[in-house]
């Protein structure tokens, strides 16, 4: 923890770098990814403060649009699309994902009931040809596509897609190489950016 504290102490020593941020934000991208500490959107994209609006959830799950009960995830998506007017939404899964690995392996999550109940929101239960594969890459990629499909059911997303003001992107990040792949609809494969 001490290195993090030391960095935080030094971080604000050049306030002129951050003064423009007081005027508001206008990110172009909503970046939805996993809470995993190995996935750092600003490092992956090179984004500076104010350039990405982030939503991080265990397993980068996009829950169903609320029917009468609000959720923080839905509020974040709606705010990014309707108020901030983001032009792109990226759903980024990653290799070695503990959440997707647990689903693929059918792990007993009785000791973590909130995690178990959250993972039940995964659109389709991802599968893998080799559940012992630690990268769970095929399952994660399948899962990312299911979350992008789920996003399409959000009314604000559906409207913005229909009028061409929004694009949805499916990414896969390899924590062990740093590589990023994007889903290409024409080939139905994840290819290097």
PDB file of C-alpha atoms in Angstrom:
ATOM      1  CA  UNK A   1       0.000   0.000   0.000  1.00  0.00           C
ATOM      2  CA  UNK A   2       2.805   2.440   0.771  1.00  0.00           C
ATOM      3  CA  UNK A   3       3.916   2.856  -2.881  1.00  0.00           C
ATOM      4  CA  UNK A   4       0.329   3.744  -3.777  1.00  0.00           C
ATOM      5  CA  UNK A   5       0.151   6.312  -0.977  1.00  0.00           C
ATOM      6  CA  UNK A   6       3.489   7.803  -2.044  1.00  0.00           C
ATOM      7  CA  UNK A   7       2.275   8.140  -5.628  1.00  0.00           C
ATOM      8  CA  UNK A   8      -1.024   9.713  -4.497  1.00  0.00           C
ATOM      9  CA  UNK A   9       0.926  12.304  -2.498  1.00  0.00           C
ATOM     10  CA  UNK A  10       2.908  13.284  -5.604  1.00  0.00           C
ATOM     11  CA  UNK A  11      -0.004  13.029  -8.052  1.00  0.00           C
ATOM     12  CA  UNK A  12      -1.527  16.448  -7.366  1.00  0.00           C
ATOM     13  CA  UNK A  13       1.751  18.376  -7.317  1.00  0.00           C
ATOM     14  CA  UNK A  14       1.104  19.832 -10.797  1.00  0.00           C
ATOM     15  CA  UNK A  15      -2.467  21.149 -10.521  1.00  0.00           C
ATOM     16  CA  UNK A  16      -2.194  23.060 -13.809  1.00  0.00           C
ATOM     17  CA  UNK A  17      -2.336  19.695 -15.608  1.00  0.00           C
ATOM     18  CA  UNK A  18      -5.770  19.045 -14.137  1.00  0.00           C
ATOM     19  CA  UNK A  19      -7.350  22.524 -14.104  1.00  0.00           C
ATOM     20  CA  UNK A  20      -9.284  21.933 -17.348  1.00  0.00           C
ATOM     21  CA  UNK A  21     -11.028  18.934 -15.770  1.00  0.00           C
ATOM     22  CA  UNK A  22     -12.949  21.260 -13.451  1.00  0.00           C
ATOM     23  CA  UNK A  23     -14.927  22.494 -16.464  1.00  0.00           C
ATOM     24  CA  UNK A  24     -16.615  19.108 -16.932  1.00  0.00           C
ATOM     25  CA  UNK A  25     -16.143  15.941 -18.892  1.00  0.00           C
ATOM     26  CA  UNK A  26     -16.782  14.956 -22.482  1.00  0.00           C
ATOM     27  CA  UNK A  27     -15.505  11.416 -22.945  1.00  0.00           C
ATOM     28  CA  UNK A  28     -16.076   9.825 -26.336  1.00  0.00           C
ATOM     29  CA  UNK A  29     -16.083   6.247 -25.036  1.00  0.00           C
ATOM     30  CA  UNK A  30     -17.855   4.228 -22.369  1.00  0.00           C
ATOM     31  CA  UNK A  31     -15.448   1.427 -21.473  1.00  0.00           C
ATOM     32  CA  UNK A  32     -17.125  -1.547 -19.770  1.00  0.00           C
ATOM     33  CA  UNK A  33     -14.697  -4.036 -18.348  1.00  0.00           C
ATOM     34  CA  UNK A  34     -13.988  -6.361 -15.458  1.00  0.00           C
ATOM     35  CA  UNK A  35     -13.081  -5.231 -11.954  1.00  0.00           C
ATOM     36  CA  UNK A  36      -9.917  -7.352 -12.204  1.00  0.00           C
ATOM     37  CA  UNK A  37      -6.905  -5.348 -11.030  1.00  0.00           C
ATOM     38  CA  UNK A  38      -4.857  -6.529 -14.018  1.00  0.00           C
ATOM     39  CA  UNK A  39      -7.177  -4.729 -16.435  1.00  0.00           C
ATOM     40  CA  UNK A  40      -6.450  -0.988 -16.442  1.00  0.00           C
ATOM     41  CA  UNK A  41      -8.409   0.778 -19.197  1.00  0.00           C
ATOM     42  CA  UNK A  42      -6.270   3.938 -19.230  1.00  0.00           C
ATOM     43  CA  UNK A  43      -3.101   1.883 -19.626  1.00  0.00           C
ATOM     44  CA  UNK A  44      -4.615  -0.291 -22.346  1.00  0.00           C
ATOM     45  CA  UNK A  45      -5.921   2.681 -24.345  1.00  0.00           C
ATOM     46  CA  UNK A  46      -3.477   5.412 -23.367  1.00  0.00           C
ATOM     47  CA  UNK A  47      -6.428   7.560 -22.263  1.00  0.00           C
ATOM     48  CA  UNK A  48      -5.859  10.665 -20.200  1.00  0.00           C
ATOM     49  CA  UNK A  49      -8.228  11.891 -17.468  1.00  0.00           C
ATOM     50  CA  UNK A  50     -11.570  12.840 -18.984  1.00  0.00           C
ATOM     51  CA  UNK A  51     -11.257  10.641 -22.083  1.00  0.00           C
ATOM     52  CA  UNK A  52     -12.919   7.417 -20.863  1.00  0.00           C
ATOM     53  CA  UNK A  53     -16.102   6.911 -18.898  1.00  0.00           C
ATOM     54  CA  UNK A  54     -15.678   3.577 -17.126  1.00  0.00           C
ATOM     55  CA  UNK A  55     -17.979   0.889 -15.842  1.00  0.00           C
ATOM     56  CA  UNK A  56     -16.218  -1.944 -14.051  1.00  0.00           C
ATOM     57  CA  UNK A  57     -18.101  -5.002 -12.884  1.00  0.00           C
ATOM     58  CA  UNK A  58     -17.091  -8.513 -11.892  1.00  0.00           C
ATOM     59  CA  UNK A  59     -16.846 -10.384 -15.169  1.00  0.00           C
ATOM     60  CA  UNK A  60     -17.693  -7.226 -17.186  1.00  0.00           C
ATOM     61  CA  UNK A  61     -21.331  -8.244 -16.857  1.00  0.00           C
ATOM     62  CA  UNK A  62     -23.994  -5.957 -18.269  1.00  0.00           C
ATOM     63  CA  UNK A  63     -27.112  -6.841 -16.259  1.00  0.00           C
ATOM     64  CA  UNK A  64     -30.553  -6.887 -17.871  1.00  0.00           C
ATOM     65  CA  UNK A  65     -32.136  -3.466 -18.231  1.00  0.00           C
ATOM     66  CA  UNK A  66     -34.016  -2.777 -15.009  1.00  0.00           C
ATOM     67  CA  UNK A  67     -37.718  -3.337 -14.876  1.00  0.00           C
ATOM     68  CA  UNK A  68     -38.829  -1.104 -12.035  1.00  0.00           C
ATOM     69  CA  UNK A  69     -35.630  -1.432 -10.010  1.00  0.00           C
ATOM     70  CA  UNK A  70     -32.665   0.817 -10.808  1.00  0.00           C
ATOM     71  CA  UNK A  71     -29.100  -0.439 -10.899  1.00  0.00           C
ATOM     72  CA  UNK A  72     -25.814   1.405 -10.796  1.00  0.00           C
ATOM     73  CA  UNK A  73     -24.754  -0.307 -14.014  1.00  0.00           C
ATOM     74  CA  UNK A  74     -27.873   0.779 -15.910  1.00  0.00           C
ATOM     75  CA  UNK A  75     -27.545   4.325 -14.548  1.00  0.00           C
ATOM     76  CA  UNK A  76     -23.910   4.495 -15.671  1.00  0.00           C
ATOM     77  CA  UNK A  77     -24.749   3.263 -19.176  1.00  0.00           C
ATOM     78  CA  UNK A  78     -27.723   5.586 -19.501  1.00  0.00           C
ATOM     79  CA  UNK A  79     -25.739   8.603 -18.262  1.00  0.00           C
ATOM     80  CA  UNK A  80     -22.856   7.902 -20.651  1.00  0.00           C
ATOM     81  CA  UNK A  81     -25.135   7.489 -23.651  1.00  0.00           C
ATOM     82  CA  UNK A  82     -27.836  10.105 -22.985  1.00  0.00           C
ATOM     83  CA  UNK A  83     -26.044  12.839 -21.018  1.00  0.00           C
ATOM     84  CA  UNK A  84     -22.416  12.557 -22.074  1.00  0.00           C
ATOM     85  CA  UNK A  85     -23.247  11.443 -25.614  1.00  0.00           C
ATOM     86  CA  UNK A  86     -20.458   8.898 -25.941  1.00  0.00           C
ATOM     87  CA  UNK A  87     -19.981   7.728 -29.521  1.00  0.00           C
ATOM     88  CA  UNK A  88     -18.600   4.281 -28.733  1.00  0.00           C
ATOM     89  CA  UNK A  89     -19.183   1.655 -26.090  1.00  0.00           C
ATOM     90  CA  UNK A  90     -16.440  -0.930 -25.651  1.00  0.00           C
ATOM     91  CA  UNK A  91     -17.120  -4.142 -23.737  1.00  0.00           C
ATOM     92  CA  UNK A  92     -13.703  -5.551 -22.895  1.00  0.00           C
ATOM     93  CA  UNK A  93     -13.252  -9.037 -21.488  1.00  0.00           C
ATOM     94  CA  UNK A  94      -9.885 -10.461 -20.555  1.00  0.00           C
ATOM     95  CA  UNK A  95      -7.915 -13.671 -20.377  1.00  0.00           C
ATOM     96  CA  UNK A  96      -7.579 -15.475 -17.059  1.00  0.00           C
ATOM     97  CA  UNK A  97     -10.919 -14.033 -15.894  1.00  0.00           C
ATOM     98  CA  UNK A  98     -11.839 -15.509 -12.521  1.00  0.00           C
ATOM     99  CA  UNK A  99     -15.557 -14.816 -12.974  1.00  0.00           C
ATOM    100  CA  UNK A 100     -15.819 -16.521 -16.347  1.00  0.00           C
ATOM    101  CA  UNK A 101     -13.516 -19.305 -15.197  1.00  0.00           C
ATOM    102  CA  UNK A 102     -15.831 -19.971 -12.255  1.00  0.00           C
ATOM    103  CA  UNK A 103     -18.828 -20.192 -14.588  1.00  0.00           C
ATOM    104  CA  UNK A 104     -17.039 -22.472 -17.045  1.00  0.00           C
ATOM    105  CA  UNK A 105     -15.812 -24.803 -14.316  1.00  0.00           C
ATOM    106  CA  UNK A 106     -19.090 -24.711 -12.399  1.00  0.00           C
ATOM    107  CA  UNK A 107     -17.307 -23.666  -9.207  1.00  0.00           C
ATOM    108  CA  UNK A 108     -19.196 -23.875  -5.932  1.00  0.00           C
ATOM    109  CA  UNK A 109     -19.760 -20.234  -4.974  1.00  0.00           C
ATOM    110  CA  UNK A 110     -21.852 -20.878  -1.852  1.00  0.00           C
ATOM    111  CA  UNK A 111     -19.255 -19.099   0.307  1.00  0.00           C
ATOM    112  CA  UNK A 112     -19.640 -15.924  -1.787  1.00  0.00           C
ATOM    113  CA  UNK A 113     -23.402 -15.618  -2.356  1.00  0.00           C
ATOM    114  CA  UNK A 114     -23.273 -12.053  -3.697  1.00  0.00           C
ATOM    115  CA  UNK A 115     -20.716 -13.149  -6.305  1.00  0.00           C
ATOM    116  CA  UNK A 116     -22.807 -16.216  -7.153  1.00  0.00           C
ATOM    117  CA  UNK A 117     -25.945 -14.111  -7.579  1.00  0.00           C
ATOM    118  CA  UNK A 118     -24.114 -11.479  -9.632  1.00  0.00           C
ATOM    119  CA  UNK A 119     -22.658 -14.076 -11.993  1.00  0.00           C
ATOM    120  CA  UNK A 120     -26.188 -15.362 -12.572  1.00  0.00           C
ATOM    121  CA  UNK A 121     -26.626 -12.143 -14.597  1.00  0.00           C
ATOM    122  CA  UNK A 122     -24.252 -13.423 -17.278  1.00  0.00           C
ATOM    123  CA  UNK A 123     -26.462 -13.432 -20.382  1.00  0.00           C
ATOM    124  CA  UNK A 124     -25.615 -16.953 -21.521  1.00  0.00           C
ATOM    125  CA  UNK A 125     -23.490 -19.230 -19.417  1.00  0.00           C
ATOM    126  CA  UNK A 126     -20.165 -19.293 -21.265  1.00  0.00           C
ATOM    127  CA  UNK A 127     -18.728 -22.624 -22.224  1.00  0.00           C
ATOM    128  CA  UNK A 128     -15.249 -23.811 -23.033  1.00  0.00           C
ATOM    129  CA  UNK A 129     -13.890 -26.745 -24.951  1.00  0.00           C
ATOM    130  CA  UNK A 130     -11.202 -27.054 -22.296  1.00  0.00           C
ATOM    131  CA  UNK A 131     -12.344 -25.965 -18.802  1.00  0.00           C
ATOM    132  CA  UNK A 132      -8.799 -26.501 -17.520  1.00  0.00           C
ATOM    133  CA  UNK A 133      -7.463 -23.769 -19.869  1.00  0.00           C
ATOM    134  CA  UNK A 134      -6.472 -20.934 -17.499  1.00  0.00           C
ATOM    135  CA  UNK A 135      -6.996 -18.247 -20.164  1.00  0.00           C
ATOM    136  CA  UNK A 136     -10.644 -19.293 -20.780  1.00  0.00           C
ATOM    137  CA  UNK A 137     -10.252 -17.240 -23.961  1.00  0.00           C
ATOM    138  CA  UNK A 138     -13.043 -18.802 -26.036  1.00  0.00           C
ATOM    139  CA  UNK A 139     -15.496 -18.552 -23.144  1.00  0.00           C
ATOM    140  CA  UNK A 140     -14.539 -14.930 -22.410  1.00  0.00           C
ATOM    141  CA  UNK A 141     -14.929 -13.945 -26.055  1.00  0.00           C
ATOM    142  CA  UNK A 142     -18.336 -15.648 -26.197  1.00  0.00           C
ATOM    143  CA  UNK A 143     -19.288 -13.859 -22.986  1.00  0.00           C
ATOM    144  CA  UNK A 144     -18.216 -10.439 -24.304  1.00  0.00           C
ATOM    145  CA  UNK A 145     -20.434 -10.883 -27.362  1.00  0.00           C
ATOM    146  CA  UNK A 146     -23.363 -11.839 -25.110  1.00  0.00           C
ATOM    147  CA  UNK A 147     -22.840  -8.632 -23.091  1.00  0.00           C
ATOM    148  CA  UNK A 148     -22.767  -6.526 -26.264  1.00  0.00           C
ATOM    149  CA  UNK A 149     -26.036  -8.170 -27.302  1.00  0.00           C
ATOM    150  CA  UNK A 150     -27.463  -7.417 -23.849  1.00  0.00           C
ATOM    151  CA  UNK A 151     -26.476  -3.751 -24.241  1.00  0.00           C
ATOM    152  CA  UNK A 152     -28.616  -3.548 -27.375  1.00  0.00           C
ATOM    153  CA  UNK A 153     -31.699  -4.119 -25.197  1.00  0.00           C
ATOM    154  CA  UNK A 154     -31.129  -0.885 -23.255  1.00  0.00           C
ATOM    155  CA  UNK A 155     -33.594   1.677 -24.664  1.00  0.00           C
ATOM    156  CA  UNK A 156     -31.017   4.491 -24.826  1.00  0.00           C
ATOM    157  CA  UNK A 157     -28.522   2.257 -26.631  1.00  0.00           C
ATOM    158  CA  UNK A 158     -31.162   0.955 -29.025  1.00  0.00           C
ATOM    159  CA  UNK A 159     -32.186   4.533 -29.968  1.00  0.00           C
ATOM    160  CA  UNK A 160     -28.614   5.745 -30.493  1.00  0.00           C
ATOM    161  CA  UNK A 161     -27.712   2.693 -32.569  1.00  0.00           C
ATOM    162  CA  UNK A 162     -30.800   3.206 -34.731  1.00  0.00           C
ATOM    163  CA  UNK A 163     -29.908   6.803 -35.543  1.00  0.00           C
ATOM    164  CA  UNK A 164     -26.210   6.027 -36.082  1.00  0.00           C
ATOM    165  CA  UNK A 165     -24.871   8.031 -33.143  1.00  0.00           C
ATOM    166  CA  UNK A 166     -23.424   5.034 -31.286  1.00  0.00           C
ATOM    167  CA  UNK A 167     -21.151   2.094 -32.078  1.00  0.00           C
ATOM    168  CA  UNK A 168     -20.705  -1.030 -29.942  1.00  0.00           C
ATOM    169  CA  UNK A 169     -17.331  -2.766 -29.825  1.00  0.00           C
ATOM    170  CA  UNK A 170     -16.292  -6.111 -28.367  1.00  0.00           C
ATOM    171  CA  UNK A 171     -12.680  -6.361 -27.184  1.00  0.00           C
ATOM    172  CA  UNK A 172     -10.605  -9.135 -25.675  1.00  0.00           C
ATOM    173  CA  UNK A 173      -7.495  -8.254 -23.661  1.00  0.00           C
ATOM    174  CA  UNK A 174      -4.739 -10.783 -22.960  1.00  0.00           C
ATOM    175  CA  UNK A 175      -3.309 -10.065 -19.523  1.00  0.00           C
ATOM    176  CA  UNK A 176      -0.306 -12.301 -20.203  1.00  0.00           C
ATOM    177  CA  UNK A 177       0.753 -10.517 -23.433  1.00  0.00           C
ATOM    178  CA  UNK A 178      -0.875  -7.067 -23.324  1.00  0.00           C
ATOM    179  CA  UNK A 179      -2.481  -7.773 -26.699  1.00  0.00           C
ATOM    180  CA  UNK A 180      -5.943  -6.471 -27.572  1.00  0.00           C
ATOM    181  CA  UNK A 181      -8.282  -8.016 -30.109  1.00  0.00           C
ATOM    182  CA  UNK A 182     -11.571  -6.708 -31.470  1.00  0.00           C
ATOM    183  CA  UNK A 183     -14.472  -8.755 -32.771  1.00  0.00           C
ATOM    184  CA  UNK A 184     -14.939  -8.471 -36.520  1.00  0.00           C
ATOM    185  CA  UNK A 185     -18.497  -9.198 -37.607  1.00  0.00           C
ATOM    186  CA  UNK A 186     -17.505 -10.117 -41.175  1.00  0.00           C
ATOM    187  CA  UNK A 187     -15.299 -13.007 -40.022  1.00  0.00           C
ATOM    188  CA  UNK A 188     -16.951 -13.567 -36.602  1.00  0.00           C
ATOM    189  CA  UNK A 189     -13.499 -13.655 -35.037  1.00  0.00           C
ATOM    190  CA  UNK A 190     -11.492 -11.551 -32.603  1.00  0.00           C
ATOM    191  CA  UNK A 191      -8.573 -10.038 -34.499  1.00  0.00           C
ATOM    192  CA  UNK A 192      -5.634  -7.928 -33.349  1.00  0.00           C
ATOM    193  CA  UNK A 193      -6.387  -4.204 -33.345  1.00  0.00           C
TER     194      UNK A 193
END
